[in-house]
C-alpha positions as a printed Julia matrix, in Angstrom:
326×3 Matrix{Float64}:
  21.42    3.89  -12.56
  21.14    0.08  -13.06
  17.48    0.37  -12.19
  16.66    2.57  -14.77
  18.34    0.97  -17.31
  17.05   -3.16  -16.8
  13.23   -0.29  -17.55
  14.04    1.22  -20.17
  15.63   -2.16  -22.05
  13.78   -4.58  -20.41
  10.81   -3.3   -20.49
  10.28    0.17  -22.39
  11.64   -0.87  -25.66
   9.84   -3.93  -26.1
   6.52   -2.42  -25.13
   7.39    0.61  -28.15
   7.89   -1.85  -30.77
   5.22   -3.68  -29.99
   2.82   -1.02  -29.48
   3.65    0.34  -32.98
   3.32   -2.81  -34.63
   0.03   -4.07  -33.32
  -1.58   -0.59  -32.77
  -0.08    1.19  -35.66
   0.62   -0.61  -37.95
   4.18   -0.07  -39.25
   6.0    -2.62  -40.06
   9.36   -3.59  -37.96
  12.53   -1.73  -39.76
  10.17    1.65  -39.41
   9.3     1.56  -35.62
  10.74    5.33  -33.94
  10.72    6.56  -30.33
  12.14    9.41  -29.06
  11.88    9.12  -25.01
  12.35   12.74  -23.72
  13.64   12.99  -20.2
  15.09   15.19  -17.25
  18.32   15.88  -16.19
  17.86   13.92  -13.34
  20.95   12.39  -11.48
  19.73    8.62  -11.49
  19.57    8.35  -15.24
  22.4     6.84  -17.39
  23.87    9.56  -19.9
  21.85    9.23  -23.28
  24.6     8.13  -25.3
  24.01    4.09  -23.4
  19.93    4.78  -23.23
  19.93    3.58  -27.11
  18.5     0.8   -29.05
  20.64   -1.7   -30.6
  19.07   -0.93  -33.99
  19.77    2.94  -32.83
  16.04    4.46  -33.74
  14.92    3.88  -30.28
  16.51    6.68  -28.13
  16.37    9.43  -25.24
  17.04   13.19  -25.24
  17.34   15.39  -21.87
  16.06   18.24  -20.89
  18.23   21.26  -20.56
  19.42   22.33  -16.89
  17.24   25.08  -15.36
  13.92   25.51  -17.54
  11.6    23.46  -15.51
   9.35   26.61  -14.92
   9.54   27.34  -18.66
   8.86   24.07  -20.62
   7.46   20.91  -18.76
   4.08   22.18  -17.61
   3.87   18.67  -14.96
   5.8    21.13  -13.12
   4.11   24.41  -13.55
   0.16   22.76  -11.68
   0.59   19.27  -12.01
   3.13   18.2    -9.5
   1.74   20.81   -6.97
  -1.54   20.08   -7.2
  -0.45   16.39   -6.55
   1.58   16.83   -3.78
  -1.59   18.92   -1.97
  -3.93   16.2    -2.29
  -1.52   13.78   -0.72
  -0.61   16.4     1.8
  -4.08   17.19    2.72
  -4.51   12.7     2.77
  -1.12   12.74    5.33
  -3.11   14.59    8.12
  -6.49   13.14    7.45
  -4.83    9.76    8.16
  -2.31   11.29   10.89
  -4.24   14.02   12.88
  -6.76   12.56   15.94
  -9.77   14.42   15.27
 -13.45   14.71   17.45
 -16.12   14.66   17.24
 -17.61   18.49   17.4
 -20.17   17.14   20.23
 -18.04   14.41   22.25
 -17.31   16.16   25.91
 -13.06   16.1    26.64
 -12.75   14.78   29.91
  -9.07   14.32   28.66
  -7.29   15.87   25.81
  -5.52   12.87   24.61
  -5.61   14.34   20.8
  -1.34   15.15   21.21
  -0.14   11.81   21.73
  -2.37    9.9    19.76
  -1.29   12.04   16.47
   2.46   11.71   17.45
   0.8     7.28   17.9
  -0.54    7.46   13.68
   2.9     9.44   12.87
   4.88    6.73   13.73
   2.37    4.03   12.42
   2.48    5.64    8.67
   5.13    3.51    6.62
   6.69    2.95    3.27
   2.45    1.16    2.54
   0.55    4.55    3.32
   2.72    6.65    1.7
   2.05    4.45   -1.45
  -1.46    4.27   -1.27
  -2.27    7.88   -0.46
   0.19    9.71   -2.95
  -1.95    6.86   -6.25
  -4.97    7.77   -4.6
  -3.39   11.34   -5.26
  -2.95   10.89   -8.5
  -6.38    9.13   -9.04
  -8.32   12.43   -7.65
  -6.91   15.06  -10.14
  -9.2    17.03  -11.43
  -8.72   16.34  -15.7
  -8.44   20.83  -15.98
  -5.42   20.91  -14.0
  -3.64   18.08  -16.48
  -5.04   20.0   -19.06
  -4.4    23.5   -17.99
  -1.24   22.75  -17.74
  -0.16   22.65  -21.06
  -1.78   26.22  -22.17
   1.35   27.88  -20.34
   3.25   25.72  -23.14
   1.59   25.64  -25.95
  -0.29   28.97  -25.95
   1.96   31.3   -23.83
  -1.72   31.71  -21.72
  -1.62   32.14  -17.69
  -3.36   29.8   -15.7
  -5.23   30.36  -12.64
  -5.48   27.06  -11.06
  -8.41   25.59   -8.86
  -7.04   24.29   -5.29
 -10.36   24.6    -4.25
 -10.32   22.21   -0.69
  -6.69   22.79   -0.41
  -6.19   26.07    0.03
  -4.55   26.97    3.52
  -7.74   28.12    5.02
  -8.86   24.19    4.48
  -5.26   22.73    6.36
  -5.08   26.14    8.48
  -9.16   24.35   10.12
  -8.37   20.36    9.95
  -5.46   21.17   11.67
  -7.84   23.5    14.53
 -10.07   20.75   14.67
  -6.81   18.3    15.63
  -6.04   20.68   18.77
  -3.09   22.35   16.65
  -3.82   26.16   18.17
  -0.31   27.31   17.63
  -0.09   26.95   13.82
  -1.2    29.82   11.69
  -2.17   30.48    8.22
   1.77   31.68    7.05
   3.02   28.04    8.66
   1.13   26.29    6.58
   1.41   28.69    3.78
   4.86   28.05    3.78
   4.38   25.09    4.44
   2.57   23.8     0.77
   4.77   26.17   -0.44
   8.27   24.62    0.6
   7.94   21.53   -1.37
   6.93   23.29   -4.33
  10.17   23.45   -5.93
  12.08   20.68   -4.89
  13.0    18.15   -8.27
  12.27   14.66   -5.09
  16.02   14.29   -4.77
  19.5    15.24   -3.71
  22.82   15.44   -4.99
  25.09   14.2    -1.96
  29.09   15.04   -1.6
  31.55   12.1    -0.84
  31.44   13.27    2.59
  27.8    13.14    2.44
  27.24    9.61    2.43
  30.33    9.09    5.03
  28.56   11.2     7.1
  25.43    9.97    6.24
  26.63    6.55    7.4
  28.78    6.67    9.94
  25.14    8.56   10.88
  22.75    5.19   10.49
  25.23    2.51   11.87
  25.3     5.66   15.51
  21.56    5.23   14.83
  20.83    1.41   14.37
  23.29    0.6    17.2
  21.12    2.35   19.68
  17.43    1.73   18.67
  19.13   -2.24   18.79
  19.36   -1.13   22.79
  15.98    0.87   22.4
  14.46   -1.23   20.8
  10.45   -0.87   21.25
   8.73   -4.26   20.84
   6.56   -4.76   17.46
   2.91   -3.96   17.76
   0.47   -6.48   18.97
  -2.34   -7.39   16.0
  -5.52   -5.84   17.27
  -8.22   -8.63   18.75
 -10.31  -10.53   15.96
 -13.06   -9.53   18.98
 -12.26   -5.6    19.04
 -12.09   -5.96   15.22
 -15.95   -6.61   15.16
 -17.24   -4.55   17.53
 -14.94   -1.45   15.34
 -17.21   -2.88   12.32
 -20.46   -3.37   13.82
 -19.94    0.2    14.91
 -19.39    1.06   11.52
 -22.34   -1.08    9.85
 -24.44    1.07   12.73
 -23.38    4.28   11.32
 -23.55    3.36    7.74
 -27.67    2.29    8.34
 -28.23    5.39   10.51
 -26.94    7.68    7.81
 -29.08    9.1     5.26
 -30.09    6.88    1.71
 -28.1     9.06   -0.5
 -25.27    9.06    1.26
 -22.54    8.63   -0.08
 -21.46    6.49    2.47
 -24.04    3.41    1.39
 -21.79    2.54   -0.97
 -19.69    1.25    1.14
 -22.82   -0.84    3.34
 -21.95   -4.62    1.16
 -17.82   -4.06    1.6
 -18.16   -3.58    5.56
 -20.55   -6.83    5.68
 -18.46   -8.46    3.54
 -15.16   -7.74    5.86
 -17.43   -8.56    9.0
 -18.15  -11.74    7.88
 -14.48  -12.63    7.22
 -14.14  -11.37   10.84
 -16.37  -13.76   12.39
 -15.44  -17.01   10.46
 -11.95  -15.93   11.41
 -13.38  -16.22   15.26
 -15.08  -19.52   14.67
 -11.69  -21.34   13.36
  -9.72  -19.37   15.53
  -8.61  -22.21   17.56
  -6.35  -24.91   16.55
  -6.47  -27.95   14.12
  -7.19  -31.17   14.93
  -4.65  -33.83   13.14
  -6.21  -36.88   11.75
  -5.08  -39.19   14.12
  -6.39  -37.44   17.38
  -9.93  -39.38   15.47
  -8.13  -42.34   14.32
  -5.5   -44.41   16.55
  -3.24  -46.42   14.81
  -3.82  -50.39   15.79
  -0.35  -51.85   17.06
  -0.48  -55.94   16.66
   0.63  -58.02   19.85
   3.29  -59.88   18.21
   2.62  -62.67   21.58
  -0.74  -63.52   20.07
  -0.63  -66.15   17.65
  -2.32  -67.27   14.71
  -3.97  -70.06   14.37
  -4.38  -71.69   11.2
  -8.48  -72.04    9.04
  -9.25  -75.05    8.94
 -10.66  -74.2     5.13
  -8.06  -72.62    3.56
  -4.73  -74.14    5.01
  -3.82  -70.08    5.53
  -3.18  -68.09    8.19
  -5.84  -65.36    8.54
  -4.77  -61.89    9.19
  -5.25  -59.95   11.96
  -7.58  -57.73   11.77
  -8.13  -54.56   13.23
 -10.03  -54.45   17.12
 -13.21  -52.59   17.11
 -13.8   -52.9    20.72
 -11.55  -49.41   22.32
  -8.08  -50.24   20.49
  -6.88  -53.52   22.22
  -5.16  -55.11   20.02
  -5.69  -57.56   17.28
  -8.51  -60.01   17.72
  -8.56  -63.04   15.93
 -11.48  -64.99   13.8
 -11.57  -68.58   14.05
 -14.43  -70.29   10.85
 -17.3   -72.65   12.81
 -14.92  -75.28   12.36
 -11.91  -73.89   13.82
 -14.68  -73.76   17.34
 -15.7   -77.67   16.74
């Protein structure tokens, strides 16, 4: 609740005021905004989400009306989730080429490793890409039921159960049926994205987490090692060769320049991989010899300063005028 309140007062209200004053050219006294929210428990009460002048406030939708008046849930969120689920499978499943000769099928273990390496950063990038991949027609159709009371058939071409089934078969998951996939896809469609926990649930969760953390500390696996630059260079060489051998009309040709630029950066890092030498590795400081006497110069009456040696750093060398040598 604190996070949402901070966003509302620190970001939303100033942004709305600036938009209406600068873009809509409204006087500051005429700025009015009504923010419509769902009744998620993470939101503070409507009486607490009000600007100082009372002209920017929130209103909550009534509960259990998602299928009636919330068009985002009628197709947009469902479509975004399906695209995300497809991107997730593409990332974690180990799929082989059709012409590849398998002497040992390691797809299962490689898939398990990919799932372990899938982290929050991967999820955020995949979700952002999924939202960007939504069709304009999907966004437009979501409003038709609300505005015109028209039932809309959403286009999930490429994201049907049979499409997911084909991917899983190529990854060696032959025991999964289309009904299993359909249940998996539809299982999250009504998920609100949060769960209301009782005090007992919270206490149990904390105890389980503490127990799990203690077990993880005992059986902690070593952190994954960063791939060697030579391995990355070889992989990039293979990618470049694949692009060069592909048809000129292939969309993958758009990435050729970017892959070459990445390979160039890796090569530069290979050349600068060694430790950088410090300045004192090239220049040794001169240490004065306290036993050496400095004779006064005859022509000036002042002792001359010792000069640094240029013969291997063996100490200061005295310089005398011609009168001294005579």
